[in-house]
Short mmCIF file of C-alpha atoms in Angstrom, two decimals:
data_model
loop_
_atom_site.label_atom_id
_atom_site.label_comp_id
_atom_site.label_asym_id
_atom_site.label_seq_id
_atom_site.Cartn_x
_atom_site.Cartn_y
_atom_site.Cartn_z
CA MET A 1 -0.21 -0.01 -0.11
CA THR A 2 3.12 2.37 0.71
CA ILE A 3 3.90 2.61 -2.85
CA TYR A 4 0.40 3.55 -3.63
CA ILE A 5 0.28 6.25 -1.11
CA PHE A 6 3.84 7.33 -2.40
CA THR A 7 3.05 7.63 -6.03
CA ALA A 8 -0.32 9.60 -5.42
CA LEU A 9 1.34 11.91 -2.89
CA PHE A 10 3.99 12.58 -5.51
CA LEU A 11 1.67 13.00 -8.00
CA PHE A 12 -0.49 15.42 -6.14
CA ALA A 13 2.79 17.89 -5.07
CA GLY A 14 3.89 17.33 -8.82
CA SER A 15 0.76 19.44 -9.83
CA LEU A 16 1.48 22.05 -6.74
CA SER A 17 5.41 22.69 -7.76
CA LYS A 18 7.09 25.18 -9.97
CA ARG A 19 8.19 22.53 -12.61
CA LYS A 20 4.52 20.87 -13.01
CA ASP A 21 5.79 20.22 -16.88
CA ILE A 22 8.71 18.01 -15.47
CA MET A 23 7.07 16.75 -12.53
CA TYR A 24 3.53 15.32 -14.94
CA LYS A 25 6.81 14.06 -17.23
CA ILE A 26 8.12 11.96 -14.43
CA GLY A 27 5.09 10.99 -12.86
CA PHE A 28 3.70 9.75 -15.94
CA ILE A 29 6.93 7.58 -16.51
CA TRP A 30 6.83 6.64 -12.82
CA ILE A 31 3.08 5.25 -13.58
CA PHE A 32 4.08 3.61 -16.79
CA PHE A 33 6.65 1.86 -14.77
CA LEU A 34 4.57 0.58 -12.41
CA ALA A 35 2.42 -1.07 -14.51
CA ALA A 36 4.94 -2.35 -17.23
CA PHE A 37 7.16 -4.10 -14.53
CA ARG A 38 4.39 -5.60 -11.85
CA ASN A 39 4.21 -8.94 -10.87
CA PRO A 40 1.51 -10.20 -13.60
CA LEU A 41 -0.10 -11.63 -10.83
CA LEU A 42 -1.56 -8.09 -9.60
CA GLY A 43 -3.95 -8.46 -12.73
CA GLY A 44 -6.26 -9.96 -10.95
CA ASN A 45 -8.13 -13.08 -11.85
CA ASP A 46 -8.16 -11.83 -15.16
CA TYR A 47 -4.64 -12.91 -15.52
CA TYR A 48 -4.73 -16.35 -15.61
CA GLU A 49 -7.13 -15.99 -18.18
CA TYR A 50 -5.41 -13.47 -20.35
CA SER A 51 -1.66 -15.53 -19.53
CA ALA A 52 -3.46 -18.87 -20.16
CA TYR A 53 -4.54 -17.24 -23.74
CA PHE A 54 -0.84 -15.75 -24.57
CA LYS A 55 0.42 -19.37 -24.07
CA ALA A 56 -1.96 -21.01 -26.78
CA VAL A 57 -2.02 -18.10 -29.17
CA PRO A 58 0.05 -18.96 -32.18
CA ASN A 59 2.59 -16.36 -33.18
CA LEU A 60 1.94 -14.21 -36.52
CA LEU A 61 3.76 -16.41 -38.78
CA ASN A 62 1.22 -19.54 -37.82
CA TRP A 63 -1.67 -16.73 -37.86
CA SER A 64 -3.62 -19.32 -40.03
CA SER A 65 -3.54 -22.16 -37.43
CA MET A 66 -5.77 -20.03 -35.40
CA THR A 67 -8.85 -21.56 -34.40
CA GLN A 68 -11.80 -19.94 -33.12
CA SER A 69 -10.95 -17.76 -30.57
CA TYR A 70 -12.59 -16.36 -27.34
CA PHE A 71 -10.93 -12.77 -27.74
CA GLU A 72 -11.32 -10.30 -30.60
CA VAL A 73 -9.11 -10.02 -33.45
CA GLY A 74 -7.27 -7.18 -32.49
CA TYR A 75 -6.23 -8.35 -29.09
CA ARG A 76 -5.23 -11.79 -30.86
CA PHE A 77 -3.35 -9.78 -33.40
CA LEU A 78 -1.38 -7.99 -30.67
CA ASN A 79 -0.65 -11.37 -28.44
CA SER A 80 0.17 -12.94 -31.98
CA ILE A 81 2.93 -9.85 -32.41
CA VAL A 82 4.75 -10.30 -29.20
CA LYS A 83 4.99 -14.00 -29.42
CA LEU A 84 7.46 -13.73 -32.59
CA PHE A 85 9.70 -12.31 -30.09
CA SER A 86 9.01 -14.62 -26.73
CA ASN A 87 6.64 -17.25 -25.36
CA GLU A 88 6.59 -14.76 -21.86
CA TYR A 89 3.88 -13.43 -20.95
CA ILE A 90 5.96 -10.34 -19.45
CA LEU A 91 6.94 -9.39 -22.76
CA PHE A 92 3.57 -8.85 -23.48
CA GLN A 93 2.80 -7.22 -20.85
CA ILE A 94 5.55 -4.37 -21.23
CA VAL A 95 4.16 -4.13 -24.57
CA TYR A 96 0.65 -3.41 -23.80
CA SER A 97 1.76 -0.90 -21.11
CA ILE A 98 4.08 0.68 -23.96
CA ILE A 99 0.95 0.68 -26.00
CA VAL A 100 -2.25 1.81 -23.85
CA PHE A 101 0.37 4.98 -22.32
CA ILE A 102 1.20 6.21 -25.89
CA LEU A 103 -2.66 6.13 -26.51
CA PHE A 104 -3.24 7.79 -22.29
CA TYR A 105 -0.58 10.35 -23.41
CA ARG A 106 -2.20 11.23 -26.44
CA VAL A 107 -5.86 11.41 -25.06
CA ILE A 108 -4.35 14.13 -22.28
CA ARG A 109 -2.44 16.07 -25.24
CA GLU A 110 -5.84 16.20 -27.39
CA LEU A 111 -7.61 17.62 -24.24
CA GLU A 112 -5.65 20.31 -24.88
CA LEU A 113 -5.13 20.59 -20.87
CA ASN A 114 -2.58 23.15 -19.40
CA ASP A 115 0.73 22.15 -16.96
CA PHE A 116 -1.63 21.90 -13.72
CA GLU A 117 -4.49 20.35 -15.19
CA ARG A 118 -2.59 17.98 -17.03
CA CYS A 119 -0.85 16.35 -12.99
CA VAL A 120 -4.55 16.68 -11.75
CA PHE A 121 -5.52 14.36 -14.42
CA ILE A 122 -3.24 11.45 -13.95
CA PHE A 123 -3.48 12.39 -10.12
CA SER A 124 -7.46 11.67 -10.13
CA PHE A 125 -6.83 9.30 -12.69
CA PHE A 126 -4.58 7.16 -10.47
CA CYS A 127 -6.41 7.36 -7.33
CA PHE A 128 -9.74 6.26 -9.50
CA HIS A 129 -9.31 3.88 -11.46
CA TYR A 130 -5.72 3.54 -12.49
CA ILE A 131 -5.28 -0.21 -11.56
CA TRP A 132 -8.86 -1.34 -12.88
CA ASP A 133 -7.95 0.23 -16.37
CA MET A 134 -4.07 -0.49 -16.83
CA TRP A 135 -3.86 -3.74 -14.73
CA VAL A 136 -7.37 -5.48 -14.95
CA ILE A 137 -9.64 -5.15 -17.95
CA LEU A 138 -6.66 -4.89 -20.81
CA ARG A 139 -8.84 -5.65 -24.07
CA GLN A 140 -11.86 -3.38 -22.56
CA ASN A 141 -8.71 -0.49 -21.89
CA ILE A 142 -7.19 -0.34 -25.72
CA ALA A 143 -11.20 -0.25 -26.86
CA ASP A 144 -11.60 2.68 -24.17
CA LEU A 145 -8.67 4.86 -24.90
CA ILE A 146 -8.61 4.64 -28.64
CA PHE A 147 -12.68 5.78 -28.23
CA TRP A 148 -11.66 8.47 -26.27
CA ILE A 149 -9.25 9.64 -28.69
CA LEU A 150 -11.18 9.08 -31.71
CA VAL A 151 -14.24 11.12 -30.31
CA ILE A 152 -11.97 14.01 -29.08
CA LEU A 153 -10.72 14.25 -32.46
CA ILE A 154 -14.61 14.50 -33.30
CA TYR A 155 -15.53 17.12 -31.54
CA LYS A 156 -11.62 19.00 -31.54
CA HIS A 157 -11.83 19.40 -35.75
CA PRO A 158 -15.69 20.51 -36.54
CA GLU A 159 -14.11 22.28 -39.59
CA PHE A 160 -13.76 18.92 -41.23
CA GLU A 161 -15.64 17.96 -44.10
CA GLN A 162 -18.52 15.40 -44.21
CA ARG A 163 -16.57 12.50 -45.59
CA LYS A 164 -13.71 12.52 -42.94
CA LYS A 165 -16.45 12.72 -39.66
CA ILE A 166 -18.04 9.88 -41.14
CA ILE A 167 -14.74 8.02 -41.46
CA LEU A 168 -13.58 9.18 -38.03
CA VAL A 169 -17.22 7.87 -36.64
CA VAL A 170 -16.97 4.41 -38.58
CA MET A 171 -13.76 4.26 -37.06
CA ALA A 172 -14.81 5.46 -33.54
CA VAL A 173 -16.85 2.27 -33.86
CA VAL A 174 -15.17 -0.36 -35.49
CA ILE A 175 -11.64 -0.06 -33.93
CA PRO A 176 -12.50 -0.08 -30.42
CA THR A 177 -14.78 -3.53 -31.27
CA LEU A 178 -11.87 -4.94 -32.75
CA PHE A 179 -10.54 -5.50 -28.96
CA HIS A 180 -14.01 -5.68 -27.03
CA LYS A 181 -17.08 -6.62 -28.52
CA THR A 182 -18.96 -3.80 -26.11
CA ALA A 183 -17.81 -1.72 -28.03
CA VAL A 184 -20.50 -2.33 -30.79
CA VAL A 185 -22.94 -0.39 -28.51
CA ASN A 186 -21.22 2.87 -29.21
CA SER A 187 -23.02 2.98 -32.42
CA ILE A 188 -26.14 3.10 -30.62
CA LEU A 189 -24.77 5.61 -27.79
CA LEU A 190 -22.52 7.80 -29.99
CA PRO A 191 -25.79 9.32 -31.77
CA ILE A 192 -27.23 9.44 -28.56
CA MET A 193 -24.49 11.62 -27.38
CA TRP A 194 -24.46 14.29 -29.90
CA LEU A 195 -28.26 14.33 -29.37
CA LEU A 196 -28.30 15.36 -25.69
CA GLY A 197 -25.00 17.92 -26.44
CA LYS A 198 -28.01 20.17 -28.16
CA ILE A 199 -29.35 20.34 -24.86
CA PRO A 200 -27.68 24.00 -22.98
CA SER A 201 -25.59 23.00 -20.37
CA LYS A 202 -27.74 25.10 -18.05
CA LYS A 203 -31.10 22.65 -18.99
CA ARG A 204 -29.05 19.62 -18.34
CA LEU A 205 -28.27 20.86 -15.49
CA VAL A 206 -31.54 20.02 -14.25
CA ILE A 207 -32.67 17.31 -16.55
CA VAL A 208 -29.57 15.03 -15.74
CA PRO A 209 -29.50 14.32 -12.21
CA ILE A 210 -33.24 13.99 -12.16
CA VAL A 211 -33.13 11.44 -15.23
CA SER A 212 -30.02 9.76 -13.86
CA ILE A 213 -32.18 9.73 -10.20
CA LEU A 214 -34.39 8.21 -11.60
CA LEU A 215 -32.95 5.55 -13.84
CA TYR A 216 -30.82 4.46 -10.76
CA GLU A 217 -34.37 3.67 -8.63
CA PHE A 218 -36.48 2.25 -11.70
CA GLY A 219 -34.20 1.61 -14.60
CA ASN A 220 -33.89 -2.37 -14.08
CA PRO A 221 -36.36 -3.49 -16.64
CA ILE A 222 -34.68 -1.25 -18.98
CA TYR A 223 -31.51 -2.75 -17.68
CA ASN A 224 -32.69 -6.19 -17.98
CA PHE A 225 -33.39 -6.13 -22.01
CA ALA A 226 -30.30 -4.38 -22.61
CA VAL A 227 -28.69 -7.27 -21.15
CA ASN A 228 -30.78 -10.10 -22.76
CA LEU A 229 -29.81 -8.11 -26.08
CA GLY A 230 -26.24 -8.25 -25.39
CA THR A 231 -26.37 -12.55 -24.10
CA THR A 232 -28.18 -13.26 -27.37
CA TYR A 233 -26.14 -11.18 -29.70
CA LEU A 234 -22.69 -10.53 -28.10
CA ARG A 235 -21.63 -12.83 -24.91
CA ALA A 236 -23.45 -15.44 -23.30
CA SER A 237 -21.42 -14.41 -20.40
CA TYR A 238 -23.00 -11.26 -19.93
CA ALA A 239 -26.14 -13.17 -18.29
CA ASN A 240 -24.14 -13.01 -15.19
CA TYR A 241 -24.00 -9.71 -14.90
CA GLY A 242 -28.08 -9.43 -14.10
CA THR A 243 -28.30 -8.73 -10.32
CA THR A 244 -24.86 -7.41 -9.15
CA ALA A 245 -25.00 -3.53 -7.50
CA SER A 246 -22.45 -1.11 -8.43
CA SER A 247 -20.89 1.57 -6.01
CA PHE A 248 -23.20 3.94 -4.57
CA ILE A 249 -20.44 6.28 -3.90
CA ASN A 250 -19.11 6.13 -7.20
CA TYR A 251 -22.46 6.96 -8.46
CA ILE A 252 -22.62 10.34 -6.36
CA ILE A 253 -19.15 11.02 -7.38
CA ARG A 254 -20.28 10.58 -11.13
CA LEU A 255 -22.99 12.74 -10.24
CA PHE A 256 -21.18 15.72 -8.12
CA PHE A 257 -18.76 16.32 -10.93
CA PHE A 258 -21.12 16.21 -13.71
CA VAL A 259 -23.12 19.43 -11.45
CA LEU A 260 -20.20 21.16 -10.56
CA PHE A 261 -18.95 21.03 -14.43
CA ALA A 262 -22.53 21.95 -16.12
CA TRP A 263 -22.70 24.88 -13.32
CA HIS A 264 -19.57 26.53 -14.35
CA TYR A 265 -19.22 25.17 -18.12
CA ASP A 266 -20.46 28.77 -19.50
CA ARG A 267 -17.18 30.17 -17.76
CA GLU A 268 -15.21 27.26 -18.02
CA HIS A 269 -11.98 28.40 -20.53
CA CYS A 270 -10.84 24.88 -21.71
CA VAL A 271 -11.46 24.81 -25.66
CA GLN A 272 -12.46 21.07 -25.50
CA LYS A 273 -14.61 21.64 -22.73
CA LYS A 274 -17.60 20.10 -25.22
CA VAL A 275 -16.73 16.94 -25.26
CA VAL A 276 -16.25 17.10 -21.57
CA LEU A 277 -19.54 17.66 -20.57
CA ASP A 278 -20.72 15.58 -23.74
CA SER A 279 -18.97 12.24 -22.38
CA LEU A 280 -19.56 13.04 -18.80
CA THR A 281 -23.30 13.63 -19.52
CA MET A 282 -23.45 9.77 -21.15
CA MET A 283 -20.90 8.57 -18.23
CA VAL A 284 -23.89 9.51 -15.51
CA LEU A 285 -26.68 8.16 -17.73
CA ILE A 286 -25.22 5.00 -18.49
CA GLY A 287 -23.81 4.83 -15.01
CA SER A 288 -27.47 5.61 -13.30
CA PHE A 289 -28.53 1.39 -13.63
CA ASN A 290 -27.79 0.15 -10.67
CA ASN A 291 -26.09 -2.57 -12.32
CA ILE A 292 -22.48 -3.48 -12.36
CA LEU A 293 -22.12 -4.37 -16.42
CA THR A 294 -22.72 -0.40 -16.85
CA THR A 295 -19.71 0.17 -15.15
CA ARG A 296 -18.04 -1.75 -18.52
CA LEU A 297 -20.21 0.58 -20.92
CA TYR A 298 -19.81 3.87 -19.56
CA GLU A 299 -15.75 3.78 -19.36
CA TYR A 300 -16.16 4.71 -23.04
CA TYR A 301 -17.24 8.20 -21.81
CA ALA A 302 -14.78 8.31 -18.92
CA VAL A 303 -12.80 10.72 -20.12
CA GLY A 304 -15.19 13.37 -19.43
CA LEU A 305 -15.17 12.47 -15.47
CA TYR A 306 -11.52 12.31 -15.48
CA ALA A 307 -11.37 15.53 -17.70
CA SER A 308 -13.81 17.47 -15.83
CA MET A 309 -11.52 15.98 -12.30
CA ALA A 310 -8.72 18.08 -14.00
CA LEU A 311 -10.84 21.41 -14.17
CA PHE A 312 -12.92 21.31 -11.22
CA LEU A 313 -11.11 23.86 -9.55
CA ASN A 314 -11.86 26.35 -12.17
CA SER A 315 -15.49 26.58 -10.51
CA PHE A 316 -14.25 27.56 -7.32
CA LYS A 317 -12.65 31.37 -6.31
CA LYS A 318 -9.08 31.58 -6.16
CA SER A 319 -9.41 32.45 -2.45
CA SER A 320 -11.28 28.99 -1.98
CA ARG A 321 -9.52 26.81 -3.90
CA LYS A 322 -6.14 26.79 -1.17
CA VAL A 323 -8.89 24.57 1.14
CA VAL A 324 -10.59 23.05 -1.60
CA TYR A 325 -7.66 21.20 -3.40
CA PRO A 326 -5.85 19.54 -0.28
CA ILE A 327 -9.56 18.53 0.64
CA TYR A 328 -9.89 16.77 -2.56
CA GLY A 329 -6.46 15.25 -3.01
CA MET A 330 -7.36 13.58 0.46
CA ALA A 331 -10.51 12.49 -0.86
CA MET A 332 -9.25 10.63 -3.97
CA ILE A 333 -6.19 9.04 -2.08
CA PHE A 334 -8.90 7.69 0.42
CA ILE A 335 -11.10 6.62 -2.95
CA MET A 336 -7.84 4.97 -3.91
CA MET A 337 -7.25 3.23 -0.62
CA ARG A 338 -10.74 2.24 -0.83
CA PHE A 339 -10.96 0.15 -4.27
CA ILE A 340 -7.36 -1.01 -2.92
CA TYR A 341 -8.88 -2.80 0.09
CA ASN A 342 -12.38 -3.70 -0.92
CA PHE A 343 -11.30 -5.68 -4.25
CA ASP A 344 -11.15 -9.13 -3.66
CA GLY A 345 -10.91 -8.99 -0.01
CA GLY A 346 -8.35 -6.31 -0.46
CA THR A 347 -5.65 -9.40 -0.79
CA MET A 348 -4.58 -8.37 -4.77
CA PHE A 349 -3.13 -5.39 -4.76
CA THR A 350 -2.06 -4.49 -1.25
CA GLN A 351 1.30 -5.89 -1.60
CA TYR A 352 2.88 -4.42 -4.77
CA SER A 353 5.67 -6.27 -6.52
CA LEU A 354 7.99 -6.19 -9.52
CA PHE A 355 8.22 -9.58 -12.09
CA ILE A 356 11.25 -10.52 -10.90
#
């Protein structure tokens, strides 16, 4: 646990230093190191499935001998390329980490945050979902990051001609699906996000929380219908997600940052604030269904949450920030510790170790 607290404090301190640009880069490299060279067992129960798959998959030169695979073709292709060089799973873990951190860096760059906001972004991400995203849900993590980048690019370049926009939209739906089948739902969710994006921020500030609370309390029939569709057309194992409740604390956190960002939206300086608000709107509404499967679906729109966390101090007067920010830092570290102690009874992540 010590190394996690040290890392979180270092990332937090980086946002307060005089050389935030350097501290951001050091912090980014450090959390990459933690992911790439960790003991593979820190991947949780999914490690056993992913490592067994890596051992079974043929290398790229023997691609034709690949039988029907449980995992998607993009993830299969990545395994097969690494298998050209080694049969050791740790090499795959390192290559995987290099790829996802390149994608992660691109996400932060495309959001056009300043140095302070970048430091807050990686601090917030590290405390809130770093272990889950970077160590556990490997396939979907790649799908999420690719989707985030493409959606940001769509919003970032409204001047693109229609043909380029269509290409980006198709890519945003198809490419993530090559790594995780759930991404196919973005063919429905992405147009919904654009429709909701036409609602002014002040109206959303009222409408979204009301709808969210109603869905949280009474949305089970809609959720069960969606799970039945997923079980029929995507994967039978989705039937296992029918009755497990999601975290109420995480729900409140998402709703809080939505309200805060929507309230301050008109005064927000971030040039990419539109994609932040729209994706956060989707995350809140999808996460309103009180079931664990929705935590997988709303991850495709989670960039809005982390960006709103990076920007949240803009909602407060300068005189208040010296009080608010330390409280925020302590709260995020508490959230991180709570996740580590609660995951798998606290036996999985508390003791960090390297692969050697």
